[in-house]
């Protein structure tokens, strides 16, 4: 068996709000309860398990590889909701997307300050 990521826990102030936000923005199925988690299943069967967390939440970076068509759909929802976005992880290029490796990418925050990214080409895959 090849080693594969199965799930990761994502801390949230309100797991329902954060899990629903991610599922809606990415166009995924609605979150599903599992124990004290709310899980969002990605297309490769990895789950992001949201859990209510008291106190400070340390921002995580979650990057999602998507097709060109999915990028257009997701980016449309980001713009429709007027969510701030950047072309870079340091948020120095607001309102822009990047074209790394001949694809497109954009960074945006979730309700808990996690820094989400969608990209159409894996880094280092070529194309400039």
Short mmCIF file of C-alpha atoms in Angstrom, two decimals:
data_model
loop_
_atom_site.label_atom_id
_atom_site.label_comp_id
_atom_site.label_asym_id
_atom_site.label_seq_id
_atom_site.Cartn_x
_atom_site.Cartn_y
_atom_site.Cartn_z
CA UNK A 1 0.00 0.00 0.00
CA UNK A 2 1.27 3.46 -0.85
CA UNK A 3 1.38 6.01 1.94
CA UNK A 4 -1.52 8.42 1.58
CA UNK A 5 -2.93 11.21 3.68
CA UNK A 6 -6.25 10.01 5.15
CA UNK A 7 -7.41 12.96 7.27
CA UNK A 8 -6.27 15.97 9.21
CA UNK A 9 -7.91 17.91 12.02
CA UNK A 10 -8.78 21.55 11.40
CA UNK A 11 -9.42 23.64 14.54
CA UNK A 12 -12.33 26.09 14.34
CA UNK A 13 -14.22 28.56 16.50
CA UNK A 14 -17.44 27.12 15.06
CA UNK A 15 -16.92 23.86 13.20
CA UNK A 16 -20.31 24.12 11.47
CA UNK A 17 -19.54 27.55 10.00
CA UNK A 18 -16.01 26.66 8.93
CA UNK A 19 -16.81 23.23 7.48
CA UNK A 20 -19.82 24.61 5.58
CA UNK A 21 -17.71 27.50 4.24
CA UNK A 22 -15.07 25.14 2.85
CA UNK A 23 -17.58 22.72 1.33
CA UNK A 24 -19.56 25.53 -0.29
CA UNK A 25 -16.55 27.44 -1.64
CA UNK A 26 -14.96 24.29 -3.10
CA UNK A 27 -18.28 22.90 -4.36
CA UNK A 28 -18.04 19.74 -2.26
CA UNK A 29 -20.70 17.67 -0.50
CA UNK A 30 -22.09 19.01 2.75
CA UNK A 31 -20.06 18.25 5.90
CA UNK A 32 -20.86 14.99 7.71
CA UNK A 33 -20.72 14.45 11.49
CA UNK A 34 -18.21 11.90 12.76
CA UNK A 35 -17.93 11.75 16.54
CA UNK A 36 -17.27 15.29 17.71
CA UNK A 37 -15.97 16.32 14.27
CA UNK A 38 -17.63 17.66 11.15
CA UNK A 39 -15.86 16.16 8.16
CA UNK A 40 -15.47 17.51 4.65
CA UNK A 41 -14.53 14.80 2.17
CA UNK A 42 -12.28 15.77 -0.72
CA UNK A 43 -12.46 14.01 -4.09
CA UNK A 44 -9.38 11.90 -3.27
CA UNK A 45 -11.11 10.56 -0.09
CA UNK A 46 -9.02 12.66 2.30
CA UNK A 47 -11.19 14.21 5.00
CA UNK A 48 -10.72 17.53 6.74
CA UNK A 49 -12.10 17.00 10.24
CA UNK A 50 -13.28 20.26 11.78
CA UNK A 51 -13.40 20.50 15.56
CA UNK A 52 -14.53 23.30 17.86
CA UNK A 53 -11.49 24.72 19.61
CA UNK A 54 -11.58 27.17 22.51
CA UNK A 55 -9.01 29.93 22.64
CA UNK A 56 -6.59 31.03 19.98
CA UNK A 57 -6.52 29.20 16.68
CA UNK A 58 -3.18 28.90 14.91
CA UNK A 59 -3.60 29.47 11.21
CA UNK A 60 -2.99 26.49 8.95
CA UNK A 61 -2.34 26.51 5.21
CA UNK A 62 -4.48 24.16 3.15
CA UNK A 63 -3.86 23.95 -0.61
CA UNK A 64 -6.26 22.31 -3.06
CA UNK A 65 -5.28 21.14 -6.53
CA UNK A 66 -8.23 21.77 -8.88
CA UNK A 67 -8.93 21.66 -12.60
CA UNK A 68 -9.11 24.83 -14.70
CA UNK A 69 -12.92 24.59 -14.78
CA UNK A 70 -13.09 24.07 -10.99
CA UNK A 71 -10.77 27.05 -10.50
CA UNK A 72 -13.19 29.23 -12.47
CA UNK A 73 -16.14 28.01 -10.38
CA UNK A 74 -14.38 28.39 -7.03
CA UNK A 75 -12.84 31.74 -7.92
CA UNK A 76 -16.30 32.89 -9.00
CA UNK A 77 -17.69 32.02 -5.55
CA UNK A 78 -14.76 33.83 -3.86
CA UNK A 79 -15.46 36.97 -5.88
CA UNK A 80 -19.24 36.66 -5.48
CA UNK A 81 -18.84 36.57 -1.68
CA UNK A 82 -16.33 39.44 -1.87
CA UNK A 83 -13.71 37.41 -0.02
CA UNK A 84 -10.31 39.04 -0.05
CA UNK A 85 -7.71 37.13 -2.10
CA UNK A 86 -4.05 37.33 -3.02
CA UNK A 87 -1.66 35.93 -5.63
CA UNK A 88 0.93 35.04 -2.98
CA UNK A 89 1.17 33.43 0.47
CA UNK A 90 2.51 36.62 2.07
CA UNK A 91 -0.56 38.57 0.93
CA UNK A 92 1.53 41.20 -0.84
CA UNK A 93 -0.43 41.04 -4.13
CA UNK A 94 -4.10 41.63 -3.24
CA UNK A 95 -6.79 41.17 -5.84
CA UNK A 96 -4.49 39.15 -8.12
CA UNK A 97 -4.00 35.51 -9.06
CA UNK A 98 -0.67 33.86 -9.90
CA UNK A 99 0.36 31.84 -12.94
CA UNK A 100 3.04 29.56 -11.46
CA UNK A 101 4.04 26.56 -13.54
CA UNK A 102 1.71 27.67 -16.33
CA UNK A 103 -1.40 27.33 -14.18
CA UNK A 104 -3.38 29.61 -11.91
CA UNK A 105 -3.42 29.99 -8.15
CA UNK A 106 -4.99 32.18 -5.49
CA UNK A 107 -4.93 32.42 -1.68
CA UNK A 108 -7.87 33.40 0.55
CA UNK A 109 -8.87 33.15 4.24
CA UNK A 110 -11.53 31.00 5.83
CA UNK A 111 -13.67 32.24 8.76
CA UNK A 112 -10.99 31.15 11.29
CA UNK A 113 -8.04 32.73 9.51
CA UNK A 114 -6.75 29.54 7.93
CA UNK A 115 -5.04 30.43 4.65
CA UNK A 116 -6.61 28.43 1.82
CA UNK A 117 -5.16 28.07 -1.65
CA UNK A 118 -6.49 26.74 -4.93
CA UNK A 119 -4.05 25.94 -7.73
CA UNK A 120 -4.36 24.30 -11.12
CA UNK A 121 -0.81 22.99 -11.47
CA UNK A 122 1.35 21.39 -8.78
CA UNK A 123 4.40 23.47 -7.90
CA UNK A 124 7.46 22.42 -9.86
CA UNK A 125 5.39 20.86 -12.65
CA UNK A 126 6.90 23.16 -15.28
CA UNK A 127 5.61 25.89 -17.48
CA UNK A 128 7.43 28.80 -15.77
#
